[in-house]
């Protein structure tokens, strides 16, 4: 893989970060323990302060105040990130993503198997 020698701009950072956040949500447990739920809330509540794009983080904090993270299952969390991402898409004039396909996009891949590589085992 060829990596650029340049630091990421907000677009590249955003793309990479959404990849991480949606993938994290897709692989979160379907029935998390109370500790797992606490860990996820703690992560998001730290992330919203440390994300290295000031206006993006500030906007995210406002969204979280309006609509706190849903951490009861991988589907709830994936949908919450999907809605949150769609709010950013709307502001930026990007197309709305169909959230009914969020697990297909970030975990399962299309049913024709063309992305059939999965995640490495622990
Ligand atoms: P991205 O929006 O980065 O999306 C990457 C891929 O995710 C897409 O190709 C698509 O397959 C998939 N996708 C798209 N929408 C969804 C969805 N709703 N749910 C699931 N998957 C989806 N930029 C700003 O200019 N201002 C901001 O305030 C701002 N806030 C941000 C807040 C956060 C928390 C993050 C992570 C990023 C933010 N960004 C912001 C960056 C912005 O969202 C984009 O990442 C950037 O503009 C690059 O866009 P892109 O077109 O490459 O696709």
GROMACS .gro file of C-alpha atoms and ligand atoms in nm:
model
  175
    1UNK     CA    1   0.000   0.000   0.000
    2UNK     CA    2   0.136   0.346  -0.090
    3UNK     CA    3   0.093   0.597   0.192
    4UNK     CA    4   0.099   0.972   0.130
    5UNK     CA    5   0.382   1.160   0.302
    6UNK     CA    6   0.140   1.444   0.380
    7UNK     CA    7  -0.060   1.480   0.702
    8UNK     CA    8  -0.433   1.407   0.659
    9UNK     CA    9  -0.667   1.697   0.586
   10UNK     CA   10  -1.012   1.706   0.749
   11UNK     CA   11  -1.162   1.504   0.461
   12UNK     CA   12  -0.917   1.218   0.485
   13UNK     CA   13  -0.930   1.226   0.863
   14UNK     CA   14  -1.312   1.221   0.849
   15UNK     CA   15  -1.323   0.928   0.606
   16UNK     CA   16  -1.080   0.722   0.812
   17UNK     CA   17  -1.253   0.808   1.138
   18UNK     CA   18  -1.600   0.718   1.010
   19UNK     CA   19  -1.452   0.386   0.890
   20UNK     CA   20  -1.329   0.321   1.241
   21UNK     CA   21  -1.649   0.437   1.419
   22UNK     CA   22  -1.894   0.246   1.197
   23UNK     CA   23  -1.676  -0.067   1.206
   24UNK     CA   24  -1.646  -0.044   1.585
   25UNK     CA   25  -2.026  -0.015   1.612
   26UNK     CA   26  -2.089  -0.306   1.373
   27UNK     CA   27  -1.861  -0.535   1.577
   28UNK     CA   28  -1.993  -0.419   1.917
   29UNK     CA   29  -2.184  -0.702   2.092
   30UNK     CA   30  -2.550  -0.767   2.012
   31UNK     CA   31  -2.611  -0.799   2.386
   32UNK     CA   32  -2.339  -0.599   2.563
   33UNK     CA   33  -2.275  -0.630   2.935
   34UNK     CA   34  -2.315  -0.323   3.158
   35UNK     CA   35  -1.934  -0.289   3.156
   36UNK     CA   36  -1.924  -0.297   2.775
   37UNK     CA   37  -2.198  -0.032   2.760
   38UNK     CA   38  -2.008   0.185   3.009
   39UNK     CA   39  -1.687   0.145   2.809
   40UNK     CA   40  -1.860   0.256   2.490
   41UNK     CA   41  -2.025   0.559   2.657
   42UNK     CA   42  -1.687   0.653   2.807
   43UNK     CA   43  -1.516   0.616   2.469
   44UNK     CA   44  -1.770   0.837   2.288
   45UNK     CA   45  -1.773   1.094   2.568
   46UNK     CA   46  -1.392   1.122   2.546
   47UNK     CA   47  -1.384   1.107   2.165
   48UNK     CA   48  -1.616   1.408   2.136
   49UNK     CA   49  -1.351   1.618   2.320
   50UNK     CA   50  -1.036   1.485   2.153
   51UNK     CA   51  -1.133   1.446   1.785
   52UNK     CA   52  -0.867   1.663   1.613
   53UNK     CA   53  -1.103   1.880   1.405
   54UNK     CA   54  -1.234   2.152   1.636
   55UNK     CA   55  -1.555   2.249   1.454
   56UNK     CA   56  -1.638   1.879   1.390
   57UNK     CA   57  -1.594   1.789   1.758
   58UNK     CA   58  -1.796   2.089   1.870
   59UNK     CA   59  -2.079   1.996   1.633
   60UNK     CA   60  -2.064   1.636   1.757
   61UNK     CA   61  -2.093   1.751   2.120
   62UNK     CA   62  -2.409   1.945   2.033
   63UNK     CA   63  -2.557   1.642   1.855
   64UNK     CA   64  -2.476   1.419   2.152
   65UNK     CA   65  -2.653   1.660   2.388
   66UNK     CA   66  -2.958   1.646   2.162
   67UNK     CA   67  -2.945   1.270   2.098
   68UNK     CA   68  -2.719   1.068   2.337
   69UNK     CA   69  -2.545   0.752   2.207
   70UNK     CA   70  -2.756   0.434   2.199
   71UNK     CA   71  -2.535   0.158   2.338
   72UNK     CA   72  -2.784  -0.127   2.402
   73UNK     CA   73  -2.675  -0.336   2.099
   74UNK     CA   74  -2.457  -0.332   1.787
   75UNK     CA   75  -2.764  -0.245   1.579
   76UNK     CA   76  -2.871   0.043   1.807
   77UNK     CA   77  -2.515   0.181   1.809
   78UNK     CA   78  -2.471   0.138   1.432
   79UNK     CA   79  -2.800   0.318   1.366
   80UNK     CA   80  -2.705   0.596   1.609
   81UNK     CA   81  -2.371   0.652   1.429
   82UNK     CA   82  -2.552   0.632   1.095
   83UNK     CA   83  -2.803   0.902   1.194
   84UNK     CA   84  -2.522   1.115   1.341
   85UNK     CA   85  -2.315   1.078   1.022
   86UNK     CA   86  -2.624   1.165   0.813
   87UNK     CA   87  -2.662   1.491   1.005
   88UNK     CA   88  -2.305   1.581   0.900
   89UNK     CA   89  -2.377   1.465   0.542
   90UNK     CA   90  -2.678   1.697   0.531
   91UNK     CA   91  -2.477   2.000   0.649
   92UNK     CA   92  -2.209   1.924   0.388
   93UNK     CA   93  -2.463   1.866   0.108
   94UNK     CA   94  -2.365   1.498   0.076
   95UNK     CA   95  -2.629   1.229   0.000
   96UNK     CA   96  -2.815   1.069   0.291
   97UNK     CA   97  -2.705   0.710   0.358
   98UNK     CA   98  -2.980   0.441   0.385
   99UNK     CA   99  -2.932   0.331   0.748
  100UNK     CA  100  -3.116   0.002   0.691
  101UNK     CA  101  -2.796  -0.103   0.504
  102UNK     CA  102  -2.545   0.004   0.768
  103UNK     CA  103  -2.442  -0.349   0.876
  104UNK     CA  104  -2.417  -0.457   0.512
  105UNK     CA  105  -2.186  -0.160   0.445
  106UNK     CA  106  -1.963  -0.200   0.752
  107UNK     CA  107  -1.971  -0.567   0.854
  108UNK     CA  108  -2.151  -0.814   0.629
  109UNK     CA  109  -2.079  -0.687   0.277
  110UNK     CA  110  -2.316  -0.730  -0.018
  111UNK     CA  111  -2.494  -1.067  -0.037
  112UNK     CA  112  -2.314  -1.161  -0.363
  113UNK     CA  113  -2.001  -1.229  -0.151
  114UNK     CA  114  -1.776  -0.994  -0.347
  115UNK     CA  115  -1.627  -0.855  -0.021
  116UNK     CA  116  -1.594  -1.190   0.152
  117UNK     CA  117  -1.283  -1.145   0.365
  118UNK     CA  118  -1.425  -1.082   0.716
  119UNK     CA  119  -1.234  -0.961   1.023
  120UNK     CA  120  -0.934  -1.144   1.171
  121UNK     CA  121  -1.007  -1.366   1.473
  122UNK     CA  122  -0.866  -1.265   1.814
  123LIG     P1  123  -1.756   1.023   0.447
  123LIG     O1  124  -1.869   1.113   0.489
  123LIG     O2  125  -1.629   1.033   0.523
  123LIG     O3  126  -1.810   0.873   0.451
  123LIG     C1  127  -1.724   0.760   0.428
  123LIG     C2  128  -1.810   0.644   0.379
  123LIG     O4  129  -1.907   0.616   0.480
  123LIG     C3  130  -1.895   0.676   0.256
  123LIG     O5  131  -1.824   0.650   0.140
  123LIG     C4  132  -2.016   0.585   0.272
  123LIG     O6  133  -1.991   0.457   0.217
  123LIG     C5  134  -2.029   0.569   0.422
  123LIG     N1  135  -2.136   0.650   0.479
  123LIG     C6  136  -2.177   0.774   0.442
  123LIG     N2  137  -2.274   0.817   0.522
  123LIG     C7  138  -2.296   0.717   0.612
  123LIG     C8  139  -2.385   0.703   0.721
  123LIG     N3  140  -2.473   0.799   0.753
  123LIG     N4  141  -2.380   0.589   0.792
  123LIG     C9  142  -2.294   0.490   0.760
  123LIG     N5  143  -2.205   0.498   0.659
  123LIG    C10  144  -2.207   0.611   0.585
  123LIG     N6  145  -1.653   1.769   0.805
  123LIG    C11  146  -1.689   1.900   0.798
  123LIG     O7  147  -1.656   1.967   0.699
  123LIG     N7  148  -1.762   1.959   0.900
  123LIG    C12  149  -1.799   1.889   1.012
  123LIG     O8  150  -1.864   1.943   1.104
  123LIG    C13  151  -1.760   1.752   1.021
  123LIG     N8  152  -1.791   1.679   1.131
  123LIG    C14  153  -1.744   1.552   1.142
  123LIG    C15  154  -1.769   1.481   1.259
  123LIG    C16  155  -1.717   1.354   1.277
  123LIG    C17  156  -1.743   1.280   1.406
  123LIG    C18  157  -1.639   1.295   1.174
  123LIG    C19  158  -1.581   1.157   1.194
  123LIG    C20  159  -1.616   1.363   1.057
  123LIG    C21  160  -1.667   1.491   1.037
  123LIG     N9  161  -1.644   1.564   0.921
  123LIG    C22  162  -1.685   1.695   0.913
  123LIG    C23  163  -1.583   1.498   0.801
  123LIG    C24  164  -1.693   1.453   0.701
  123LIG     O9  165  -1.800   1.385   0.769
  123LIG    C25  166  -1.640   1.356   0.595
  123LIG    O10  167  -1.571   1.249   0.656
  123LIG    C26  168  -1.548   1.420   0.491
  123LIG    O11  169  -1.615   1.530   0.433
  123LIG    C27  170  -1.511   1.317   0.379
  123LIG    O12  171  -1.632   1.275   0.318
  123LIG     P2  172  -1.646   1.155   0.217
  123LIG    O13  173  -1.736   1.204   0.106
  123LIG    O14  174  -1.514   1.097   0.181
  123LIG    O15  175  -1.730   1.041   0.293
   0.00000   0.00000   0.00000
